[in-house]
Amino acid sequence: ALRGSGSLVPTLRAGGYLTVGFVPRFLYPEAPAAFDASVFHDENARGAEVAGLQKAFFRRLWAVRVLPLALTESLARSRLLAVDPAMAEGRSSTFAQPVVSLLTMERLLRLEPTLPARGRYTLVHLLLPHNPYLLRSDCSFTGMQLSDLRQQTECTLLLVDRFLALLQQLGRLDGAVVLIQGDHGSGQLLVDRRLVPGEAEGLHTLLLVHVPGARGPLRDTGRPARIVDVAPTLLALAGVGGGEAMEGRPLLRREGY
């Protein structure tokens, strides 16, 4: 998305769009060169609070790595150690990530009225509702106690709703392209009410798209969405050429469904 003249962000810049990124620093080491303006999640954090989060995370991580696996898995399931089950499997993000993602979204809500209303592509890459689950449904912080995936997902949707409501209030939503992507696919497939490994499922993703002038409730395109379809879809909706050379295909265009 960021590198090379034929990738998404350079193509949008060549098409005359101002590009702004609200992103995690460790995933976008070259973001200052990729975007016209960048805001990193850690820039919105209060140092002492994040240091406390990381210290508590280190203690839990040390316990998970030192104790026998069967014991840590049991503690994770019972929540006695206040660790996410994914941590016991070595798949956990740091405790600061959901908190700084929330702070970044709150900053975007403050900055949006000052940013150009048209001719702008804004990438917001939140680490939500990714584990660890430290945010309640109302986005309040649990204070190092774990919530769960459902609550943190509800918080994420609340932030999306607040952003869309702000665009509506500013008179910007009707003419805007808004694409919400649910990260990558799950890698699993539902068969007979059971989740089983599905190699191709890793390419499928949730996409919610608002096109300029859209009215009424959400409609299903009836076609599966894949990660590789995101860039050509955005370019088609932005009216910028170049998506034809990319893998994937536009799911929607400006002229309609």
PDB file of C-alpha atoms in Angstrom:
ATOM      1  CA  ALA A   1       0.000   0.000   0.000  1.00  0.00           C
ATOM      2  CA  LEU A   2       2.873   2.405   0.756  1.00  0.00           C
ATOM      3  CA  ARG A   3       5.830   1.565  -1.465  1.00  0.00           C
ATOM      4  CA  GLY A   4       6.349   1.878  -5.185  1.00  0.00           C
ATOM      5  CA  SER A   5       4.798   4.170  -7.745  1.00  0.00           C
ATOM      6  CA  GLY A   6       2.029   1.667  -8.480  1.00  0.00           C
ATOM      7  CA  SER A   7       0.897   1.126  -4.899  1.00  0.00           C
ATOM      8  CA  LEU A   8      -2.169   2.688  -3.267  1.00  0.00           C
ATOM      9  CA  VAL A   9      -0.902   5.752  -1.399  1.00  0.00           C
ATOM     10  CA  PRO A  10       1.540   6.980  -4.098  1.00  0.00           C
ATOM     11  CA  THR A  11      -1.190   6.489  -6.718  1.00  0.00           C
ATOM     12  CA  LEU A  12      -3.623   8.594  -4.691  1.00  0.00           C
ATOM     13  CA  ARG A  13      -0.964  11.283  -4.178  1.00  0.00           C
ATOM     14  CA  ALA A  14      -0.257  11.312  -7.922  1.00  0.00           C
ATOM     15  CA  GLY A  15      -4.013  11.740  -8.432  1.00  0.00           C
ATOM     16  CA  GLY A  16      -3.951  14.960  -6.396  1.00  0.00           C
ATOM     17  CA  TYR A  17      -5.077  13.653  -3.013  1.00  0.00           C
ATOM     18  CA  LEU A  18      -3.605  14.851   0.274  1.00  0.00           C
ATOM     19  CA  THR A  19      -2.665  11.726   2.253  1.00  0.00           C
ATOM     20  CA  VAL A  20      -2.831  11.577   6.052  1.00  0.00           C
ATOM     21  CA  GLY A  21      -2.020   8.557   8.230  1.00  0.00           C
ATOM     22  CA  PHE A  22      -3.048   7.830  11.834  1.00  0.00           C
ATOM     23  CA  VAL A  23      -0.950   4.713  12.335  1.00  0.00           C
ATOM     24  CA  PRO A  24       1.117   2.614  14.799  1.00  0.00           C
ATOM     25  CA  ARG A  25       4.775   3.531  14.460  1.00  0.00           C
ATOM     26  CA  PHE A  26       6.175  -0.011  14.568  1.00  0.00           C
ATOM     27  CA  LEU A  27       4.096  -1.102  11.554  1.00  0.00           C
ATOM     28  CA  TYR A  28       4.864   1.988   9.453  1.00  0.00           C
ATOM     29  CA  PRO A  29       8.598   2.694   9.836  1.00  0.00           C
ATOM     30  CA  GLU A  30       8.623   4.675   6.587  1.00  0.00           C
ATOM     31  CA  ALA A  31       5.268   6.376   7.116  1.00  0.00           C
ATOM     32  CA  PRO A  32       6.707   9.933   7.249  1.00  0.00           C
ATOM     33  CA  ALA A  33       7.837   9.481   3.641  1.00  0.00           C
ATOM     34  CA  ALA A  34       4.683   7.647   2.573  1.00  0.00           C
ATOM     35  CA  PHE A  35       2.104  10.185   3.758  1.00  0.00           C
ATOM     36  CA  ASP A  36       1.914  13.939   3.434  1.00  0.00           C
ATOM     37  CA  ALA A  37       1.247  14.015   7.179  1.00  0.00           C
ATOM     38  CA  SER A  38       1.462  11.278   9.828  1.00  0.00           C
ATOM     39  CA  VAL A  39       0.197  10.930  13.402  1.00  0.00           C
ATOM     40  CA  PHE A  40       1.608   7.986  15.351  1.00  0.00           C
ATOM     41  CA  HIS A  41      -0.362   6.309  18.124  1.00  0.00           C
ATOM     42  CA  ASP A  42       2.422   6.694  20.685  1.00  0.00           C
ATOM     43  CA  GLU A  43       2.427  10.462  20.168  1.00  0.00           C
ATOM     44  CA  ASN A  44      -1.014  10.606  21.778  1.00  0.00           C
ATOM     45  CA  ALA A  45      -0.063   8.649  24.877  1.00  0.00           C
ATOM     46  CA  ARG A  46       0.785   9.980  28.298  1.00  0.00           C
ATOM     47  CA  GLY A  47       4.231   8.570  29.054  1.00  0.00           C
ATOM     48  CA  ALA A  48       3.784   7.602  32.692  1.00  0.00           C
ATOM     49  CA  GLU A  49       0.539   5.744  32.012  1.00  0.00           C
ATOM     50  CA  VAL A  50       1.985   3.776  29.098  1.00  0.00           C
ATOM     51  CA  ALA A  51       5.081   2.912  31.128  1.00  0.00           C
ATOM     52  CA  GLY A  52       2.817   1.468  33.811  1.00  0.00           C
ATOM     53  CA  LEU A  53       0.928  -0.562  31.229  1.00  0.00           C
ATOM     54  CA  GLN A  54       4.125  -2.000  29.794  1.00  0.00           C
ATOM     55  CA  LYS A  55       5.516  -2.816  33.239  1.00  0.00           C
ATOM     56  CA  ALA A  56       2.388  -4.762  34.145  1.00  0.00           C
ATOM     57  CA  PHE A  57       2.489  -6.496  30.760  1.00  0.00           C
ATOM     58  CA  PHE A  58       6.115  -7.556  31.328  1.00  0.00           C
ATOM     59  CA  ARG A  59       5.233  -9.151  34.688  1.00  0.00           C
ATOM     60  CA  ARG A  60       2.448 -11.148  33.095  1.00  0.00           C
ATOM     61  CA  LEU A  61       4.596 -12.123  30.118  1.00  0.00           C
ATOM     62  CA  TRP A  62       7.391 -13.285  32.456  1.00  0.00           C
ATOM     63  CA  ALA A  63       4.945 -15.465  34.371  1.00  0.00           C
ATOM     64  CA  VAL A  64       3.567 -16.950  31.167  1.00  0.00           C
ATOM     65  CA  ARG A  65       7.042 -17.816  29.917  1.00  0.00           C
ATOM     66  CA  VAL A  66       8.353 -19.239  33.224  1.00  0.00           C
ATOM     67  CA  LEU A  67       5.377 -21.276  34.436  1.00  0.00           C
ATOM     68  CA  PRO A  68       4.494 -24.631  32.835  1.00  0.00           C
ATOM     69  CA  LEU A  69       2.327 -24.280  29.730  1.00  0.00           C
ATOM     70  CA  ALA A  70      -0.572 -26.312  31.162  1.00  0.00           C
ATOM     71  CA  LEU A  71      -0.653 -24.019  34.202  1.00  0.00           C
ATOM     72  CA  THR A  72      -0.525 -20.777  32.203  1.00  0.00           C
ATOM     73  CA  GLU A  73      -3.310 -21.991  29.898  1.00  0.00           C
ATOM     74  CA  SER A  74      -5.424 -22.827  32.934  1.00  0.00           C
ATOM     75  CA  LEU A  75      -4.700 -19.434  34.502  1.00  0.00           C
ATOM     76  CA  ALA A  76      -5.533 -17.705  31.229  1.00  0.00           C
ATOM     77  CA  ARG A  77      -8.895 -19.461  30.970  1.00  0.00           C
ATOM     78  CA  SER A  78      -9.741 -18.732  34.598  1.00  0.00           C
ATOM     79  CA  ARG A  79      -8.403 -15.151  34.362  1.00  0.00           C
ATOM     80  CA  LEU A  80      -6.690 -15.545  37.746  1.00  0.00           C
ATOM     81  CA  LEU A  81      -3.485 -14.129  36.234  1.00  0.00           C
ATOM     82  CA  ALA A  82      -5.425 -11.512  34.246  1.00  0.00           C
ATOM     83  CA  VAL A  83      -3.858 -12.568  30.961  1.00  0.00           C
ATOM     84  CA  ASP A  84      -5.488 -13.071  27.621  1.00  0.00           C
ATOM     85  CA  PRO A  85      -5.544 -16.713  26.469  1.00  0.00           C
ATOM     86  CA  ALA A  86      -3.701 -15.570  23.338  1.00  0.00           C
ATOM     87  CA  MET A  87      -0.750 -14.543  25.513  1.00  0.00           C
ATOM     88  CA  ALA A  88      -0.285 -18.108  26.678  1.00  0.00           C
ATOM     89  CA  GLU A  89      -0.082 -19.077  23.002  1.00  0.00           C
ATOM     90  CA  GLY A  90       2.449 -16.329  22.224  1.00  0.00           C
ATOM     91  CA  ARG A  91      -0.002 -14.188  20.212  1.00  0.00           C
ATOM     92  CA  SER A  92      -0.516 -11.105  22.338  1.00  0.00           C
ATOM     93  CA  SER A  93       0.009  -7.428  21.610  1.00  0.00           C
ATOM     94  CA  THR A  94       1.397  -5.102  24.242  1.00  0.00           C
ATOM     95  CA  PHE A  95      -0.994  -3.676  26.792  1.00  0.00           C
ATOM     96  CA  ALA A  96      -0.486  -0.141  25.479  1.00  0.00           C
ATOM     97  CA  GLN A  97      -1.795  -0.804  21.974  1.00  0.00           C
ATOM     98  CA  PRO A  98      -5.572  -0.713  22.525  1.00  0.00           C
ATOM     99  CA  VAL A  99      -5.221   2.313  24.801  1.00  0.00           C
ATOM    100  CA  VAL A 100      -3.102   4.387  22.402  1.00  0.00           C
ATOM    101  CA  SER A 101      -5.396   3.372  19.522  1.00  0.00           C
ATOM    102  CA  LEU A 102      -8.322   4.806  21.476  1.00  0.00           C
ATOM    103  CA  LEU A 103      -6.371   8.021  22.159  1.00  0.00           C
ATOM    104  CA  THR A 104      -5.535   8.331  18.452  1.00  0.00           C
ATOM    105  CA  MET A 105      -9.186   8.016  17.452  1.00  0.00           C
ATOM    106  CA  GLU A 106     -10.118  10.672  19.994  1.00  0.00           C
ATOM    107  CA  ARG A 107      -7.434  12.924  18.496  1.00  0.00           C
ATOM    108  CA  LEU A 108      -8.813  12.351  14.995  1.00  0.00           C
ATOM    109  CA  LEU A 109     -12.251  13.401  16.230  1.00  0.00           C
ATOM    110  CA  ARG A 110     -10.704  16.650  17.453  1.00  0.00           C
ATOM    111  CA  LEU A 111      -8.650  17.216  14.277  1.00  0.00           C
ATOM    112  CA  GLU A 112     -11.247  16.294  11.644  1.00  0.00           C
ATOM    113  CA  PRO A 113     -12.952  19.736  11.593  1.00  0.00           C
ATOM    114  CA  THR A 114      -9.554  21.361  10.871  1.00  0.00           C
ATOM    115  CA  LEU A 115      -8.621  19.007   7.997  1.00  0.00           C
ATOM    116  CA  PRO A 116      -9.597  19.615   4.353  1.00  0.00           C
ATOM    117  CA  ALA A 117     -13.125  18.451   3.606  1.00  0.00           C
ATOM    118  CA  ARG A 118     -12.308  17.256   0.078  1.00  0.00           C
ATOM    119  CA  GLY A 119      -9.342  15.852  -1.818  1.00  0.00           C
ATOM    120  CA  ARG A 120      -8.009  13.931   1.179  1.00  0.00           C
ATOM    121  CA  TYR A 121      -7.265  10.262   1.786  1.00  0.00           C
ATOM    122  CA  THR A 122      -7.053   9.433   5.488  1.00  0.00           C
ATOM    123  CA  LEU A 123      -5.785   6.054   6.657  1.00  0.00           C
ATOM    124  CA  VAL A 124      -6.696   5.206  10.254  1.00  0.00           C
ATOM    125  CA  HIS A 125      -5.053   1.941  11.352  1.00  0.00           C
ATOM    126  CA  LEU A 126      -6.332   1.104  14.833  1.00  0.00           C
ATOM    127  CA  LEU A 127      -5.154  -1.872  16.879  1.00  0.00           C
ATOM    128  CA  LEU A 128      -8.751  -2.501  17.889  1.00  0.00           C
ATOM    129  CA  PRO A 129     -10.457  -4.787  18.721  1.00  0.00           C
ATOM    130  CA  HIS A 130      -7.126  -6.648  18.841  1.00  0.00           C
ATOM    131  CA  ASN A 131      -6.089  -8.340  22.083  1.00  0.00           C
ATOM    132  CA  PRO A 132      -5.366  -7.605  24.905  1.00  0.00           C
ATOM    133  CA  TYR A 133      -8.933  -6.634  25.815  1.00  0.00           C
ATOM    134  CA  LEU A 134      -8.632  -3.659  28.173  1.00  0.00           C
ATOM    135  CA  LEU A 135     -11.552  -1.507  27.021  1.00  0.00           C
ATOM    136  CA  ARG A 136     -15.180  -1.851  28.033  1.00  0.00           C
ATOM    137  CA  SER A 137     -18.136  -1.407  25.690  1.00  0.00           C
ATOM    138  CA  ASP A 138     -18.244   2.323  26.471  1.00  0.00           C
ATOM    139  CA  CYS A 139     -14.466   2.566  25.790  1.00  0.00           C
ATOM    140  CA  SER A 140     -13.623   3.127  29.436  1.00  0.00           C
ATOM    141  CA  PHE A 141     -10.326   1.597  30.565  1.00  0.00           C
ATOM    142  CA  THR A 142     -10.543  -1.508  32.739  1.00  0.00           C
ATOM    143  CA  GLY A 143      -7.500  -0.576  34.815  1.00  0.00           C
ATOM    144  CA  MET A 144      -5.456  -3.664  33.865  1.00  0.00           C
ATOM    145  CA  GLN A 145      -8.347  -6.073  34.314  1.00  0.00           C
ATOM    146  CA  LEU A 146      -9.361  -7.857  31.133  1.00  0.00           C
ATOM    147  CA  SER A 147     -12.704  -7.278  29.465  1.00  0.00           C
ATOM    148  CA  ASP A 148     -13.390  -9.489  26.429  1.00  0.00           C
ATOM    149  CA  LEU A 149     -13.496  -9.465  22.632  1.00  0.00           C
ATOM    150  CA  ARG A 150     -17.189  -8.536  22.509  1.00  0.00           C
ATOM    151  CA  GLN A 151     -16.768  -5.474  24.753  1.00  0.00           C
ATOM    152  CA  GLN A 152     -13.682  -4.235  22.901  1.00  0.00           C
ATOM    153  CA  THR A 153     -15.473  -4.782  19.570  1.00  0.00           C
ATOM    154  CA  GLU A 154     -18.439  -2.765  20.834  1.00  0.00           C
ATOM    155  CA  CYS A 155     -16.013  -0.004  21.835  1.00  0.00           C
ATOM    156  CA  THR A 156     -14.506  -0.062  18.333  1.00  0.00           C
ATOM    157  CA  LEU A 157     -17.944   0.218  16.732  1.00  0.00           C
ATOM    158  CA  LEU A 158     -18.791   3.071  19.093  1.00  0.00           C
ATOM    159  CA  LEU A 159     -15.714   4.967  17.858  1.00  0.00           C
ATOM    160  CA  VAL A 160     -16.737   4.336  14.245  1.00  0.00           C
ATOM    161  CA  ASP A 161     -20.239   5.594  14.996  1.00  0.00           C
ATOM    162  CA  ARG A 162     -18.853   8.737  16.644  1.00  0.00           C
ATOM    163  CA  PHE A 163     -16.643   9.426  13.611  1.00  0.00           C
ATOM    164  CA  LEU A 164     -19.485   8.963  11.119  1.00  0.00           C
ATOM    165  CA  ALA A 165     -21.744  11.175  13.245  1.00  0.00           C
ATOM    166  CA  LEU A 166     -19.047  13.883  13.215  1.00  0.00           C
ATOM    167  CA  LEU A 167     -18.750  13.688   9.423  1.00  0.00           C
ATOM    168  CA  GLN A 168     -22.546  14.003   9.216  1.00  0.00           C
ATOM    169  CA  GLN A 169     -22.498  16.994  11.573  1.00  0.00           C
ATOM    170  CA  LEU A 170     -19.801  18.685   9.472  1.00  0.00           C
ATOM    171  CA  GLY A 171     -21.725  18.050   6.269  1.00  0.00           C
ATOM    172  CA  ARG A 172     -18.974  15.787   4.951  1.00  0.00           C
ATOM    173  CA  LEU A 173     -20.487  12.313   5.069  1.00  0.00           C
ATOM    174  CA  ASP A 174     -22.751  12.544   2.018  1.00  0.00           C
ATOM    175  CA  GLY A 175     -19.865  13.247  -0.360  1.00  0.00           C
ATOM    176  CA  ALA A 176     -17.319  11.010   1.317  1.00  0.00           C
ATOM    177  CA  VAL A 177     -15.997   7.555   0.579  1.00  0.00           C
ATOM    178  CA  VAL A 178     -15.673   5.708   3.881  1.00  0.00           C
ATOM    179  CA  LEU A 179     -14.259   2.190   3.837  1.00  0.00           C
ATOM    180  CA  ILE A 180     -14.017   0.143   7.038  1.00  0.00           C
ATOM    181  CA  GLN A 181     -11.885  -2.971   6.773  1.00  0.00           C
ATOM    182  CA  GLY A 182     -11.843  -5.699   9.405  1.00  0.00           C
ATOM    183  CA  ASP A 183      -8.106  -6.370   9.139  1.00  0.00           C
ATOM    184  CA  HIS A 184      -7.433  -9.776   7.550  1.00  0.00           C
ATOM    185  CA  GLY A 185      -9.507 -12.930   7.293  1.00  0.00           C
ATOM    186  CA  SER A 186      -9.873 -15.374  10.127  1.00  0.00           C
ATOM    187  CA  GLY A 187      -8.162 -18.344   8.501  1.00  0.00           C
ATOM    188  CA  GLN A 188     -11.118 -20.468   9.605  1.00  0.00           C
ATOM    189  CA  LEU A 189     -14.340 -21.605   7.954  1.00  0.00           C
ATOM    190  CA  LEU A 190     -17.707 -22.394   9.542  1.00  0.00           C
ATOM    191  CA  VAL A 191     -18.766 -25.935   8.587  1.00  0.00           C
ATOM    192  CA  ASP A 192     -21.725 -27.622  10.293  1.00  0.00           C
ATOM    193  CA  ARG A 193     -21.591 -24.974  13.039  1.00  0.00           C
ATOM    194  CA  ARG A 194     -17.930 -25.776  13.719  1.00  0.00           C
ATOM    195  CA  LEU A 195     -14.852 -23.677  12.900  1.00  0.00           C
ATOM    196  CA  VAL A 196     -12.344 -25.608  10.797  1.00  0.00           C
ATOM    197  CA  PRO A 197      -9.101 -24.439   9.114  1.00  0.00           C
ATOM    198  CA  GLY A 198      -9.696 -22.805   5.748  1.00  0.00           C
ATOM    199  CA  GLU A 199      -6.624 -21.737   3.809  1.00  0.00           C
ATOM    200  CA  ALA A 200      -8.451 -19.337   1.486  1.00  0.00           C
ATOM    201  CA  GLU A 201     -10.307 -17.676   4.388  1.00  0.00           C
ATOM    202  CA  GLY A 202      -7.198 -15.690   5.257  1.00  0.00           C
ATOM    203  CA  LEU A 203      -7.839 -13.609   2.128  1.00  0.00           C
ATOM    204  CA  HIS A 204     -11.450 -12.777   3.019  1.00  0.00           C
ATOM    205  CA  THR A 205     -12.220  -9.722   5.102  1.00  0.00           C
ATOM    206  CA  LEU A 206     -15.131  -7.639   6.340  1.00  0.00           C
ATOM    207  CA  LEU A 207     -15.613  -4.497   4.234  1.00  0.00           C
ATOM    208  CA  LEU A 208     -18.190  -1.820   4.987  1.00  0.00           C
ATOM    209  CA  VAL A 209     -18.263   0.893   2.318  1.00  0.00           C
ATOM    210  CA  HIS A 210     -20.103   4.198   2.156  1.00  0.00           C
ATOM    211  CA  VAL A 211     -20.146   5.704  -1.343  1.00  0.00           C
ATOM    212  CA  PRO A 212     -20.958   9.357  -2.133  1.00  0.00           C
ATOM    213  CA  GLY A 213     -24.685   9.974  -2.132  1.00  0.00           C
ATOM    214  CA  ALA A 214     -25.521   6.600  -0.561  1.00  0.00           C
ATOM    215  CA  ARG A 215     -28.976   6.370   0.976  1.00  0.00           C
ATOM    216  CA  GLY A 216     -30.835   3.790   3.031  1.00  0.00           C
ATOM    217  CA  PRO A 217     -29.619   0.733   4.924  1.00  0.00           C
ATOM    218  CA  LEU A 218     -26.508  -1.308   4.202  1.00  0.00           C
ATOM    219  CA  ARG A 219     -26.750  -3.571   1.176  1.00  0.00           C
ATOM    220  CA  ASP A 220     -24.812  -6.768   0.508  1.00  0.00           C
ATOM    221  CA  THR A 221     -23.030  -6.822  -2.847  1.00  0.00           C
ATOM    222  CA  GLY A 222     -23.480 -10.577  -2.949  1.00  0.00           C
ATOM    223  CA  ARG A 223     -19.805 -11.009  -3.772  1.00  0.00           C
ATOM    224  CA  PRO A 224     -17.065 -12.091  -1.366  1.00  0.00           C
ATOM    225  CA  ALA A 225     -14.527  -9.441  -0.419  1.00  0.00           C
ATOM    226  CA  ARG A 226     -10.813 -10.160  -0.348  1.00  0.00           C
ATOM    227  CA  ILE A 227      -7.899  -8.128   0.986  1.00  0.00           C
ATOM    228  CA  VAL A 228      -6.507  -7.678  -2.529  1.00  0.00           C
ATOM    229  CA  ASP A 229      -9.790  -5.996  -3.575  1.00  0.00           C
ATOM    230  CA  VAL A 230      -9.387  -3.119  -1.098  1.00  0.00           C
ATOM    231  CA  ALA A 231      -6.893  -0.972  -3.066  1.00  0.00           C
ATOM    232  CA  PRO A 232      -8.626  -1.213  -6.475  1.00  0.00           C
ATOM    233  CA  THR A 233     -11.977  -0.492  -4.793  1.00  0.00           C
ATOM    234  CA  LEU A 234     -10.633   2.648  -3.111  1.00  0.00           C
ATOM    235  CA  LEU A 235      -9.045   3.908  -6.335  1.00  0.00           C
ATOM    236  CA  ALA A 236     -12.253   3.298  -8.293  1.00  0.00           C
ATOM    237  CA  LEU A 237     -14.334   5.154  -5.695  1.00  0.00           C
ATOM    238  CA  ALA A 238     -11.802   8.010  -5.608  1.00  0.00           C
ATOM    239  CA  GLY A 239     -11.919   8.333  -9.379  1.00  0.00           C
ATOM    240  CA  VAL A 240      -8.181   7.697  -9.706  1.00  0.00           C
ATOM    241  CA  GLY A 241      -6.809   5.403 -12.399  1.00  0.00           C
ATOM    242  CA  GLY A 242      -4.186   2.766 -11.775  1.00  0.00           C
ATOM    243  CA  GLY A 243      -6.195   0.084 -10.037  1.00  0.00           C
ATOM    244  CA  GLU A 244      -6.337  -1.978 -13.229  1.00  0.00           C
ATOM    245  CA  ALA A 245      -2.696  -2.972 -12.783  1.00  0.00           C
ATOM    246  CA  MET A 246      -3.277  -4.273  -9.255  1.00  0.00           C
ATOM    247  CA  GLU A 247      -4.207  -7.747  -8.147  1.00  0.00           C
ATOM    248  CA  GLY A 248      -7.880  -7.872  -7.182  1.00  0.00           C
ATOM    249  CA  ARG A 249     -10.861  -6.017  -8.597  1.00  0.00           C
ATOM    250  CA  PRO A 250     -13.060  -3.071  -7.625  1.00  0.00           C
ATOM    251  CA  LEU A 251     -16.091  -4.190  -5.659  1.00  0.00           C
ATOM    252  CA  LEU A 252     -17.815  -0.835  -6.118  1.00  0.00           C
ATOM    253  CA  ARG A 253     -17.416   2.214  -8.351  1.00  0.00           C
ATOM    254  CA  ARG A 254     -18.471   5.835  -8.102  1.00  0.00           C
ATOM    255  CA  GLU A 255     -21.216   5.333 -10.676  1.00  0.00           C
ATOM    256  CA  GLY A 256     -22.997   2.798  -8.485  1.00  0.00           C
ATOM    257  CA  TYR A 257     -23.185  -0.825  -7.450  1.00  0.00           C
TER     258      TYR A 257
END
